[in-house]
mmCIF file with all atom_site columns, C-alpha atoms in Angstrom:
data_model
loop_
_atom_site.group_PDB
_atom_site.id
_atom_site.type_symbol
_atom_site.label_atom_id
_atom_site.label_alt_id
_atom_site.label_comp_id
_atom_site.label_asym_id
_atom_site.label_entity_id
_atom_site.label_seq_id
_atom_site.pdbx_PDB_ins_code
_atom_site.Cartn_x
_atom_site.Cartn_y
_atom_site.Cartn_z
_atom_site.occupancy
_atom_site.B_iso_or_equiv
_atom_site.pdbx_formal_charge
_atom_site.auth_seq_id
_atom_site.auth_comp_id
_atom_site.auth_asym_id
_atom_site.auth_atom_id
_atom_site.pdbx_PDB_model_num
ATOM 1  C CA . MET U 1 1  ? 10.795 12.901  -10.835 1.00 50.00 ? 1  MET U CA 1
ATOM 2  C CA . PHE U 1 2  ? 11.299 14.629  -7.503  1.00 62.00 ? 2  PHE U CA 1
ATOM 3  C CA . LYS U 1 3  ? 7.562  14.676  -6.831  1.00 67.00 ? 3  LYS U CA 1
ATOM 4  C CA . PHE U 1 4  ? 7.356  10.932  -7.505  1.00 72.00 ? 4  PHE U CA 1
ATOM 5  C CA . GLY U 1 5  ? 10.128 10.364  -4.947  1.00 77.00 ? 5  GLY U CA 1
ATOM 6  C CA . LEU U 1 6  ? 8.208  12.324  -2.312  1.00 81.00 ? 6  LEU U CA 1
ATOM 7  C CA . GLU U 1 7  ? 5.010  10.400  -3.031  1.00 83.00 ? 7  GLU U CA 1
ATOM 8  C CA . ARG U 1 8  ? 6.850  7.091   -2.740  1.00 78.00 ? 8  ARG U CA 1
ATOM 9  C CA . GLU U 1 9  ? 8.492  8.208   0.503   1.00 82.00 ? 9  GLU U CA 1
ATOM 10 C CA . LYS U 1 10 ? 5.118  9.237   1.925   1.00 86.00 ? 10 LYS U CA 1
ATOM 11 C CA . ALA U 1 11 ? 3.607  5.891   0.897   1.00 83.00 ? 11 ALA U CA 1
ATOM 12 C CA . MET U 1 12 ? 6.478  4.034   2.593   1.00 83.00 ? 12 MET U CA 1
ATOM 13 C CA . GLU U 1 13 ? 6.048  6.131   5.738   1.00 87.00 ? 13 GLU U CA 1
ATOM 14 C CA . GLU U 1 14 ? 2.359  5.217   5.798   1.00 87.00 ? 14 GLU U CA 1
ATOM 15 C CA . LYS U 1 15 ? 3.164  1.517   5.354   1.00 85.00 ? 15 LYS U CA 1
ATOM 16 C CA . LEU U 1 16 ? 5.752  1.629   8.143   1.00 86.00 ? 16 LEU U CA 1
ATOM 17 C CA . ASN U 1 17 ? 3.159  3.242   10.388  1.00 88.00 ? 17 ASN U CA 1
ATOM 18 C CA . ASN U 1 18 ? 0.713  0.444   9.512   1.00 84.00 ? 18 ASN U CA 1
ATOM 19 C CA . ILE U 1 19 ? 3.388  -2.114  10.402  1.00 84.00 ? 19 ILE U CA 1
ATOM 20 C CA . ARG U 1 20 ? 4.003  -0.361  13.716  1.00 84.00 ? 20 ARG U CA 1
ATOM 21 C CA . LEU U 1 21 ? 0.280  -0.452  14.512  1.00 84.00 ? 21 LEU U CA 1
ATOM 22 C CA . ILE U 1 22 ? 0.074  -4.138  13.601  1.00 80.00 ? 22 ILE U CA 1
ATOM 23 C CA . CYS U 1 23 ? 3.028  -4.924  15.871  1.00 80.00 ? 23 CYS U CA 1
ATOM 24 C CA . GLU U 1 24 ? 1.659  -2.894  18.798  1.00 79.00 ? 24 GLU U CA 1
ATOM 25 C CA . ARG U 1 25 ? -1.630 -4.755  18.977  1.00 74.00 ? 25 ARG U CA 1
ATOM 26 C CA . SER U 1 26 ? -1.983 -6.816  22.108  1.00 65.00 ? 26 SER U CA 1
ATOM 27 C CA . SER U 1 27 ? -2.959 -9.910  20.185  1.00 64.00 ? 27 SER U CA 1
ATOM 28 C CA . SER U 1 28 ? -1.491 -13.217 21.232  1.00 68.00 ? 28 SER U CA 1
ATOM 29 C CA . ASP U 1 29 ? -1.676 -14.361 17.609  1.00 74.00 ? 29 ASP U CA 1
ATOM 30 C CA . ALA U 1 30 ? 1.871  -13.409 16.649  1.00 77.00 ? 30 ALA U CA 1
ATOM 31 C CA . ASP U 1 31 ? 1.851  -15.498 13.452  1.00 79.00 ? 31 ASP U CA 1
ATOM 32 C CA . LYS U 1 32 ? -1.084 -13.509 12.088  1.00 81.00 ? 32 LYS U CA 1
ATOM 33 C CA . ARG U 1 33 ? 0.667  -10.213 12.864  1.00 79.00 ? 33 ARG U CA 1
ATOM 34 C CA . VAL U 1 34 ? 3.800  -11.401 11.058  1.00 84.00 ? 34 VAL U CA 1
ATOM 35 C CA . GLU U 1 35 ? 1.698  -12.385 8.025   1.00 85.00 ? 35 GLU U CA 1
ATOM 36 C CA . GLU U 1 36 ? 0.101  -8.920  7.995   1.00 84.00 ? 36 GLU U CA 1
ATOM 37 C CA . VAL U 1 37 ? 3.514  -7.216  8.124   1.00 84.00 ? 37 VAL U CA 1
ATOM 38 C CA . ILE U 1 38 ? 4.760  -9.387  5.273   1.00 86.00 ? 38 ILE U CA 1
ATOM 39 C CA . GLN U 1 39 ? 1.661  -8.491  3.242   1.00 88.00 ? 39 GLN U CA 1
ATOM 40 C CA . VAL U 1 40 ? 2.245  -4.751  3.753   1.00 84.00 ? 40 VAL U CA 1
ATOM 41 C CA . LEU U 1 41 ? 5.862  -5.114  2.635   1.00 84.00 ? 41 LEU U CA 1
ATOM 42 C CA . ASN U 1 42 ? 4.892  -7.222  -0.388  1.00 86.00 ? 42 ASN U CA 1
ATOM 43 C CA . ASP U 1 43 ? 2.265  -4.669  -1.381  1.00 83.00 ? 43 ASP U CA 1
ATOM 44 C CA . HIS U 1 44 ? 4.900  -1.944  -1.211  1.00 77.00 ? 44 HIS U CA 1
ATOM 45 C CA . ARG U 1 45 ? 7.365  -3.973  -3.249  1.00 80.00 ? 45 ARG U CA 1
ATOM 46 C CA . ASN U 1 46 ? 4.652  -4.570  -5.857  1.00 82.00 ? 46 ASN U CA 1
ATOM 47 C CA . GLY U 1 47 ? 3.929  -0.852  -6.024  1.00 75.00 ? 47 GLY U CA 1
ATOM 48 C CA . GLU U 1 48 ? 0.554  -0.835  -4.298  1.00 64.00 ? 48 GLU U CA 1
#
């Protein structure tokens, strides 16, 4: 059980890092960045 918690925490940390990278891009297409962040969060919620 404890190992599963660590794996989930590591996966969330990786997803948060992906979100940070998406948000830091110098793209003027903010809507697309928001959609990508939402997709990362939905994937996490769905266990991917």
